[in-house]
Short mmCIF file of C-alpha atoms in Angstrom, two decimals:
data_model
loop_
_atom_site.label_atom_id
_atom_site.label_comp_id
_atom_site.label_asym_id
_atom_site.label_seq_id
_atom_site.Cartn_x
_atom_site.Cartn_y
_atom_site.Cartn_z
CA MET A 247 165.80 235.62 170.49
CA VAL A 248 162.92 238.20 171.11
CA SER A 249 160.86 238.20 174.03
CA MET A 250 158.06 240.71 174.53
CA GLU A 251 156.13 241.70 177.28
CA GLU A 252 154.47 245.06 178.46
CA GLU A 253 155.31 248.41 179.80
CA LEU A 254 153.63 251.43 180.61
CA GLN A 255 155.21 255.07 179.05
CA ILE A 256 154.01 257.51 181.51
CA ILE A 257 154.58 261.38 179.80
CA GLY A 258 154.47 263.47 183.50
CA GLY A 259 152.45 266.96 184.08
CA SER A 260 149.41 266.65 183.08
CA GLU A 261 146.82 267.51 186.23
CA LEU A 262 144.12 265.28 187.11
CA GLU A 263 140.39 265.96 186.16
CA GLY A 264 137.32 264.17 186.09
CA ASP A 265 135.01 261.21 187.36
CA VAL A 266 136.63 257.24 187.74
CA ILE A 267 134.46 254.63 188.70
CA ILE A 268 136.65 252.02 191.26
CA SER A 269 136.01 248.16 190.50
CA GLY A 270 135.15 245.24 192.61
CA ALA A 271 137.36 244.52 195.75
CA LYS A 272 140.62 242.14 194.97
CA ASN A 273 141.02 241.03 198.31
CA ALA A 274 137.17 239.92 198.66
CA ALA A 275 136.83 238.60 195.44
CA LEU A 276 139.10 236.27 195.52
CA PRO A 277 138.00 234.41 199.35
CA ILE A 278 134.21 234.82 197.88
CA LEU A 279 135.33 232.99 194.26
CA CYS A 280 136.76 229.82 196.77
CA ALA A 281 133.62 229.63 199.30
CA GLY A 282 132.22 228.23 195.83
CA LEU A 283 133.69 225.06 196.97
CA LEU A 284 131.31 224.96 200.58
CA THR A 285 128.41 223.96 198.19
CA SER A 286 127.16 221.81 195.23
CA GLU A 287 124.59 224.60 194.59
CA THR A 288 125.18 227.58 192.13
CA ILE A 289 127.10 231.19 193.19
CA SER A 290 126.42 234.14 191.61
CA LEU A 291 129.10 236.61 191.90
CA SER A 292 128.99 240.25 190.20
CA ASN A 293 131.19 243.34 190.30
CA VAL A 294 134.27 240.49 190.12
CA PRO A 295 137.39 242.95 188.86
CA ASP A 296 138.69 241.71 185.54
CA LEU A 297 142.06 240.79 187.20
CA HIS A 298 145.03 238.02 186.40
CA ASP A 299 144.83 237.10 190.09
CA VAL A 300 140.89 236.46 189.67
CA ASP A 301 141.50 234.39 187.06
CA THR A 302 144.49 232.62 188.71
CA THR A 303 142.22 231.81 191.25
CA ILE A 304 139.23 230.61 188.57
CA ASN A 305 141.62 228.46 187.09
CA LEU A 306 142.27 226.62 189.97
CA LEU A 307 138.90 226.20 191.02
CA SER A 308 138.50 224.94 187.13
CA HIS A 309 141.48 222.35 187.71
CA LEU A 310 139.55 221.27 191.19
CA GLY A 311 136.34 220.40 188.94
CA SER A 312 133.96 223.33 189.56
CA THR A 313 132.31 224.16 186.33
CA THR A 314 133.20 228.32 186.34
CA LYS A 315 131.35 230.68 183.91
CA ARG A 316 132.13 234.54 183.05
CA HIS A 317 128.66 235.38 181.92
CA THR A 318 130.15 239.10 180.91
CA LYS A 319 133.56 240.51 182.33
CA ASN A 320 132.80 241.52 185.79
CA GLU A 321 129.82 238.41 186.40
CA VAL A 322 131.54 234.84 187.57
CA SER A 323 129.02 232.06 188.47
CA ILE A 324 130.94 229.17 190.10
CA MET A 325 129.13 225.55 190.94
CA SER A 326 131.25 222.43 192.89
CA ASN A 327 129.14 220.03 192.34
CA LYS A 328 131.55 217.68 190.61
CA ILE A 329 134.65 217.83 192.74
CA GLU A 330 136.88 215.55 191.15
CA ASN A 331 140.42 216.79 192.41
CA LEU A 332 141.24 217.48 195.79
CA LYS A 333 145.20 218.89 195.21
CA ALA A 334 145.87 222.53 194.26
CA PRO A 335 149.17 221.88 192.38
CA TYR A 336 152.14 224.71 192.63
CA GLU A 337 151.68 225.69 188.77
CA LEU A 338 148.23 227.24 189.90
CA VAL A 339 149.13 228.33 193.57
CA LYS A 340 152.86 229.67 192.99
CA ALA A 341 151.51 233.04 191.45
CA MET A 342 149.29 233.80 194.22
CA ARG A 343 149.12 233.62 197.85
CA ALA A 344 145.41 233.77 198.11
CA SER A 345 145.51 230.64 196.58
CA ILE A 346 145.79 229.25 200.00
CA LEU A 347 142.12 229.93 200.79
CA VAL A 348 140.85 226.46 199.12
CA LEU A 349 142.25 225.00 202.16
CA GLY A 350 139.83 225.33 204.88
CA PRO A 351 136.55 224.69 202.17
CA LEU A 352 137.86 221.40 200.68
CA LEU A 353 138.78 220.51 204.74
CA THR A 354 135.77 221.02 205.84
CA ARG A 355 133.13 219.34 202.81
CA PHE A 356 135.46 216.90 201.72
CA GLY A 357 137.82 216.06 204.29
CA GLU A 358 141.04 216.19 202.71
CA ALA A 359 142.96 218.63 200.75
CA ILE A 360 146.34 218.77 199.15
CA VAL A 361 147.74 222.55 198.83
CA SER A 362 150.72 223.62 197.11
CA MET A 363 152.96 226.33 199.69
CA PRO A 364 151.95 229.83 197.85
CA GLY A 365 154.03 232.50 196.13
CA GLY A 366 153.17 235.74 195.16
CA CYS A 367 154.47 238.81 195.67
CA ALA A 368 158.07 239.20 197.09
CA ILE A 369 157.16 241.34 199.81
CA GLY A 370 157.86 239.55 203.01
CA GLN A 371 157.28 235.22 204.11
CA ARG A 372 154.06 235.85 204.86
CA PRO A 373 153.78 232.12 206.37
CA VAL A 374 150.97 230.09 206.41
CA ASP A 375 151.33 228.20 210.44
CA GLN A 376 148.42 230.35 211.43
CA HIS A 377 145.90 228.68 209.12
CA ILE A 378 147.69 225.46 209.93
CA LYS A 379 147.96 226.08 214.03
CA CYS A 380 143.51 226.93 214.01
CA LEU A 381 142.98 224.58 211.60
CA SER A 382 144.52 221.37 213.49
CA ALA A 383 143.16 223.10 216.35
CA LEU A 384 139.54 222.06 214.61
CA GLY A 385 140.90 218.53 214.72
CA ALA A 386 142.69 218.21 210.72
CA ASP A 387 145.73 216.19 210.78
CA ILE A 388 148.38 218.45 208.99
CA ARG A 389 151.90 217.83 207.60
CA ILE A 390 154.49 219.94 205.15
CA GLU A 391 155.40 216.99 202.50
CA HIS A 392 157.13 217.97 199.98
CA GLY A 393 155.98 221.10 199.49
CA PHE A 394 152.84 220.59 199.79
CA VAL A 395 150.25 221.25 202.56
CA ILE A 396 148.05 217.94 203.17
CA ALA A 397 145.37 217.77 205.28
CA LYS A 398 142.66 215.55 206.17
CA SER A 399 139.86 215.66 208.47
CA ARG A 400 136.94 213.18 209.39
CA LYS A 401 134.58 216.00 210.62
CA LEU A 402 136.29 219.10 211.67
CA LYS A 403 134.70 220.57 215.55
CA GLY A 404 134.36 223.75 216.69
CA THR A 405 136.25 225.14 219.36
CA LEU A 406 138.65 228.04 220.21
CA VAL A 407 141.04 229.21 217.93
CA ARG A 408 143.37 232.01 218.26
CA PRO A 409 146.12 233.24 216.15
CA ASP A 410 149.28 234.57 217.15
CA VAL A 411 149.12 237.44 214.78
CA VAL A 412 146.23 238.84 213.17
CA THR A 413 145.79 237.49 209.73
CA VAL A 414 143.44 238.28 206.86
CA THR A 415 144.10 235.31 205.22
CA GLY A 416 144.23 233.13 207.64
CA THR A 417 140.80 234.36 209.20
CA GLU A 418 139.16 233.84 206.31
CA ASN A 419 140.43 230.19 205.85
CA ILE A 420 139.20 229.89 209.47
CA ILE A 421 135.35 231.31 209.23
CA MET A 422 135.05 229.32 205.84
CA ALA A 423 136.34 226.04 207.39
CA ALA A 424 134.07 226.75 210.43
CA THR A 425 130.60 227.16 208.53
CA LEU A 426 130.25 223.31 207.88
CA ALA A 427 132.35 221.83 211.45
CA GLU A 428 129.95 220.42 214.11
CA GLY A 429 129.64 223.01 217.01
CA GLU A 430 130.68 226.39 217.70
CA THR A 431 133.91 227.95 217.15
CA ILE A 432 135.28 231.37 218.31
CA ILE A 433 137.91 233.10 216.63
CA GLU A 434 140.11 235.80 218.70
CA ASN A 435 142.38 238.04 217.42
CA ALA A 436 140.38 237.61 213.88
CA ALA A 437 141.28 240.17 211.50
CA CYS A 438 138.71 243.36 211.11
CA GLU A 439 138.95 244.09 207.27
CA PRO A 440 135.61 244.72 205.04
CA GLU A 441 136.93 241.86 202.78
CA VAL A 442 136.51 239.66 205.63
CA VAL A 443 133.18 241.09 206.61
CA ASP A 444 131.99 240.72 202.84
CA LEU A 445 133.55 237.36 202.66
CA SER A 446 131.09 236.58 206.38
CA ASN A 447 127.91 238.52 204.95
CA MET A 448 128.39 235.79 201.29
CA LEU A 449 128.55 233.12 203.72
CA ILE A 450 125.40 234.17 205.82
CA LYS A 451 123.93 234.48 202.48
CA MET A 452 124.65 230.65 201.97
CA GLY A 453 123.02 229.80 205.12
CA ALA A 454 126.06 229.88 207.17
CA ASN A 455 125.99 231.27 211.10
CA ILE A 456 128.29 233.65 211.48
CA LYS A 457 128.32 236.40 214.33
CA GLY A 458 130.85 239.13 215.69
CA HIS A 459 132.19 239.30 211.93
CA GLY A 460 134.35 243.12 211.19
CA THR A 461 135.15 243.07 215.05
CA ASN A 462 138.15 240.65 216.60
CA ARG A 463 135.99 237.78 218.01
CA VAL A 464 134.19 235.90 215.45
CA ILE A 465 131.50 233.22 216.17
CA ILE A 466 130.42 230.81 213.89
CA HIS A 467 127.96 227.82 214.32
CA GLY A 468 128.42 225.13 212.04
CA VAL A 469 125.53 224.12 209.94
CA ASP A 470 125.31 220.82 208.07
CA ARG A 471 125.24 222.63 204.29
CA LEU A 472 125.63 225.63 202.70
CA TYR A 473 123.15 226.80 199.38
CA GLY A 474 123.71 228.68 196.59
CA ALA A 475 123.16 232.74 196.69
CA LYS A 476 124.14 235.67 194.97
CA HIS A 477 126.08 238.72 195.88
CA LYS A 478 127.89 241.96 194.34
CA ILE A 479 131.73 242.06 195.99
CA ILE A 480 132.29 245.18 197.23
CA PRO A 481 134.26 248.31 196.09
CA ASP A 482 137.82 248.31 195.91
CA ARG A 483 139.41 250.82 199.01
CA ILE A 484 142.85 250.07 197.63
CA GLU A 485 142.69 251.31 194.35
CA ALA A 486 140.68 254.01 195.83
CA GLY A 487 143.39 255.06 197.92
CA THR A 488 145.64 254.98 195.40
CA PHE A 489 143.94 257.35 192.83
CA LEU A 490 143.22 259.66 196.31
CA CYS A 491 147.08 260.17 196.24
CA ALA A 492 147.49 260.24 192.40
CA LEU A 493 145.88 263.21 192.66
CA ALA A 494 147.25 264.57 196.09
CA ALA A 495 150.36 264.23 193.96
CA THR A 496 149.49 265.89 190.28
CA GLY A 497 147.10 268.46 191.30
CA GLY A 498 143.37 268.68 190.11
CA ASN A 499 139.92 267.99 190.41
CA ILE A 500 138.62 263.93 190.47
CA LYS A 501 135.41 261.88 191.82
CA ILE A 502 135.61 258.54 192.72
CA LYS A 503 132.78 256.86 192.75
CA GLY A 504 130.60 253.88 193.55
CA ILE A 505 132.53 253.48 196.99
CA ASN A 506 132.32 252.64 200.61
CA PRO A 507 134.29 255.58 202.73
CA ASN A 508 133.84 254.23 205.81
CA ASP A 509 135.69 251.28 204.55
CA MET A 510 138.68 253.45 204.17
CA LEU A 511 138.70 256.05 206.77
CA ALA A 512 142.23 255.75 207.64
CA THR A 513 143.54 256.36 203.90
CA ILE A 514 141.17 259.53 203.95
CA ASP A 515 142.04 261.25 206.76
CA LYS A 516 146.07 260.57 205.88
CA ILE A 517 145.55 262.22 202.31
CA ARG A 518 143.05 265.47 203.85
CA LEU A 519 146.57 266.07 206.22
CA SER A 520 148.10 265.94 202.53
CA GLY A 521 146.08 269.06 201.76
CA VAL A 522 143.43 267.44 199.51
CA THR A 523 140.09 268.66 200.17
CA VAL A 524 137.86 266.02 200.20
CA LYS A 525 134.12 265.35 200.67
CA GLN A 526 131.76 262.82 200.73
CA ASP A 527 128.75 262.48 198.26
CA ASP A 528 126.42 259.83 198.36
CA GLY A 529 129.08 256.71 198.48
CA ASN A 530 130.94 258.93 196.10
CA LEU A 531 134.40 261.29 196.87
CA ILE A 532 134.65 264.29 195.58
CA CYS A 533 138.50 265.66 196.18
CA SER A 534 140.53 268.13 194.67
CA ILE A 535 144.26 269.94 195.17
CA SER A 536 145.32 273.26 193.50
CA LYS A 537 148.98 273.59 195.93
CA ARG A 538 152.27 271.81 196.31
CA PRO A 539 151.38 268.85 198.91
CA LYS A 540 152.32 268.48 202.67
CA SER A 541 154.20 265.33 203.45
CA VAL A 542 152.47 263.17 206.34
CA ASP A 543 153.73 260.96 208.27
CA ILE A 544 152.44 257.12 207.58
CA VAL A 545 152.51 253.71 210.23
CA THR A 546 150.92 250.50 208.66
CA ARG A 547 148.50 248.74 210.62
CA GLU A 548 145.89 246.43 210.49
CA TYR A 549 142.53 247.58 209.89
CA PRO A 550 140.80 249.67 210.96
CA GLY A 551 144.88 251.59 210.95
CA LEU A 552 146.82 252.91 207.63
CA ALA A 553 146.58 249.26 205.49
CA THR A 554 150.46 248.29 204.68
CA ASP A 555 149.13 248.00 201.01
CA MET A 556 148.54 252.41 200.78
CA GLN A 557 152.52 252.22 202.05
CA ALA A 558 153.92 252.22 198.69
CA GLN A 559 151.41 255.08 197.54
CA PHE A 560 152.04 257.25 200.37
CA MET A 561 155.66 256.88 200.21
CA ALA A 562 155.54 258.63 196.01
CA LEU A 563 153.21 261.03 197.18
CA ASN A 564 156.09 261.92 199.97
CA SER A 565 158.85 261.80 197.67
CA ILE A 566 157.43 265.57 195.56
CA SER A 567 155.57 266.67 198.73
CA HIS A 568 156.57 269.65 200.98
CA GLY A 569 158.87 268.58 204.06
CA THR A 570 160.00 265.20 205.51
CA SER A 571 157.84 262.44 206.47
CA MET A 572 159.05 259.10 208.20
CA ILE A 573 157.10 255.98 207.20
CA VAL A 574 156.76 252.67 209.40
CA GLU A 575 156.05 249.49 207.83
CA ASN A 576 154.75 247.12 210.19
CA ILE A 577 153.77 244.21 208.13
CA PHE A 578 155.69 242.90 206.26
CA GLU A 579 159.44 242.83 206.50
CA ASN A 580 160.69 243.16 203.44
CA ARG A 581 158.35 246.07 201.49
CA TYR A 582 160.72 248.87 200.30
CA LEU A 583 161.27 247.36 197.18
CA HIS A 584 160.23 250.11 195.45
CA VAL A 585 162.66 252.64 197.02
CA GLN A 586 165.48 251.67 194.91
CA GLU A 587 163.06 252.41 191.76
CA LEU A 588 161.75 255.60 193.62
CA ASN A 589 165.32 257.23 194.17
CA ARG A 590 165.97 256.31 190.33
CA LEU A 591 163.16 259.14 189.57
CA GLY A 592 165.25 261.57 191.70
CA ALA A 593 163.44 260.31 195.37
CA ASP A 594 165.31 261.01 198.42
CA ILE A 595 164.46 258.06 200.29
CA THR A 596 166.42 256.02 203.01
CA ILE A 597 165.97 253.03 204.56
CA ASN A 598 166.77 251.73 208.58
CA GLY A 599 165.31 248.27 209.08
CA ASN A 600 161.29 248.96 209.18
CA PHE A 601 161.21 252.97 208.77
CA ALA A 602 161.80 255.31 205.53
CA THR A 603 162.56 258.49 205.94
CA VAL A 604 161.23 260.55 202.63
CA ARG A 605 162.68 264.14 202.26
CA GLY A 606 160.31 265.44 199.88
CA VAL A 607 162.10 266.49 196.01
CA ASP A 608 161.09 269.57 194.23
CA PHE A 609 160.72 267.24 191.13
CA LEU A 610 160.93 263.93 189.95
CA SER A 611 162.58 263.00 186.22
CA GLY A 612 161.35 260.49 184.14
CA ALA A 613 163.44 257.10 184.07
CA THR A 614 162.77 253.57 183.09
CA VAL A 615 161.70 251.34 186.06
CA LYS A 616 160.89 247.89 187.15
CA ALA A 617 157.74 247.29 189.48
CA THR A 618 158.60 244.76 192.03
CA ASP A 619 155.09 243.74 193.21
CA LEU A 620 151.38 244.90 192.98
CA ARG A 621 151.26 248.16 195.18
CA ALA A 622 155.01 248.93 194.36
CA SER A 623 153.92 249.31 190.56
CA ALA A 624 150.96 251.89 191.58
CA SER A 625 153.63 253.59 193.25
CA LEU A 626 155.70 254.08 190.41
CA VAL A 627 152.59 255.10 188.37
CA ILE A 628 151.76 257.85 190.83
CA ALA A 629 155.65 258.83 190.33
CA GLY A 630 154.94 258.41 186.99
CA LEU A 631 151.99 261.19 186.46
CA VAL A 632 154.17 263.82 188.25
CA ALA A 633 158.16 263.40 186.84
CA GLN A 634 159.62 265.73 183.99
CA GLY A 635 159.92 263.87 180.97
CA LYS A 636 158.98 259.85 180.01
CA THR A 637 158.93 257.09 182.84
CA THR A 638 158.59 253.42 181.52
CA ILE A 639 157.64 251.08 183.55
CA GLU A 640 158.71 247.35 183.48
CA GLN A 641 157.08 243.87 184.62
CA ILE A 642 153.87 245.47 184.98
CA TYR A 643 152.08 242.15 185.20
CA HIS A 644 152.54 242.99 188.76
CA LEU A 645 149.62 245.57 188.59
CA ASP A 646 147.16 243.50 186.26
CA ARG A 647 147.16 241.24 189.48
CA GLY A 648 145.90 243.77 191.24
CA TYR A 649 144.15 247.20 189.45
CA GLU A 650 141.48 246.61 186.51
CA ASN A 651 142.40 249.30 183.51
CA MET A 652 144.34 251.67 185.61
CA GLU A 653 146.02 253.16 182.74
CA LEU A 654 142.51 253.39 181.03
CA LYS A 655 141.09 255.15 183.91
CA LEU A 656 143.89 257.32 184.36
CA GLN A 657 144.12 258.22 180.79
CA LYS A 658 139.40 259.00 180.85
CA LEU A 659 141.17 261.36 183.98
CA GLY A 660 144.08 263.00 181.25
CA ALA A 661 147.24 261.38 181.83
CA ASN A 662 149.25 261.24 179.46
CA ILE A 663 149.96 257.22 179.69
CA LYS A 664 149.61 254.70 177.68
CA ARG A 665 150.58 250.42 177.51
CA ALA A 666 153.49 249.33 174.80
CA ILE A 667 154.88 246.26 174.00
CA ASN A 668 158.52 246.14 174.90
CA ARG A 669 160.57 243.93 172.54
CA ASN A 670 163.67 242.85 174.55
CA GLU A 671 166.71 240.91 172.31
CA GLU A 672 168.06 238.14 174.75
#
């Protein structure tokens, strides 16, 4: 039996030169797509990234009864006036944790939701207990049976909720549920990420009454109904940061176009410490480096700290930088799966709990490696861009979950990278 999987093949050694346009943010698009369940009218979205996770979300909404249309590759409309199914099955939820974001909208608008326990990358437990705790505080009766979250409520009622930990999807679920709840909901210890702000801005366009989004205290006054709206998804700060790390590793000069620099200041500060010159120019970053980068210590934190989604990319950069660096992963307990693969390429990385010590080496050597999760995939691409010889990255379906046409964008910057079919004899 022959199985066929796509892989990336990279010949390292090319500097990056040219312009790259950043796509819409995956982590903003997914909750905003789910927000379409809150109204019977049409929401029209632009700058939607063309990603597997977006496809999965659209398929899930269609299964529930929404009418979804892709007008162009990056323009999507959703109308949820005929929701016929309040159950999100395992087959559609297992590939992506963000599927839990249909829970709040279905519960607050229809009084019921049955959502399979979600899956996604194997980077940590990422439990949904905080979603359940806070929605229960709003008056929902929630239980877990046979792998499903089963939630019911006649009418959610606003109250003060405080998640035990800062949770992005938890904050988003609570905000969406509270928009149609009775009275005032106050979320303390709320996530402050730009993606939470983008969702809130979209909901406000739909008629929601939300204050304080972007701070750790969000206040929502419930309204009777929400309406259709148009919205442009914010640019992906993680994709922009990935290209910054790629440039720092390879050398060269690039312009990163169409971003919000203020959303990624922690990443920009760290990349400057590595030796990259970064200048802001009207929503663009003009970046250059002509010498070997310097190692930088990394500690992942909730926004506005350095995002956990940038840890793997900085680790790849540090692996070929001058000096030794310490990386501390504070968000997910199992987010060092890429270390073994980077070491296969010749990196010198050791792990002790949530601490990683990265000793920069003079060069990496191309080899065949496997992507273990979304951001690990990006770290292996960066490593492959600087490794001597050929690097082959398998299991790149992880990459396609969160990066739109990454190899095509890198090709335009001069990288020797291509997508190929791997035919495996089984």
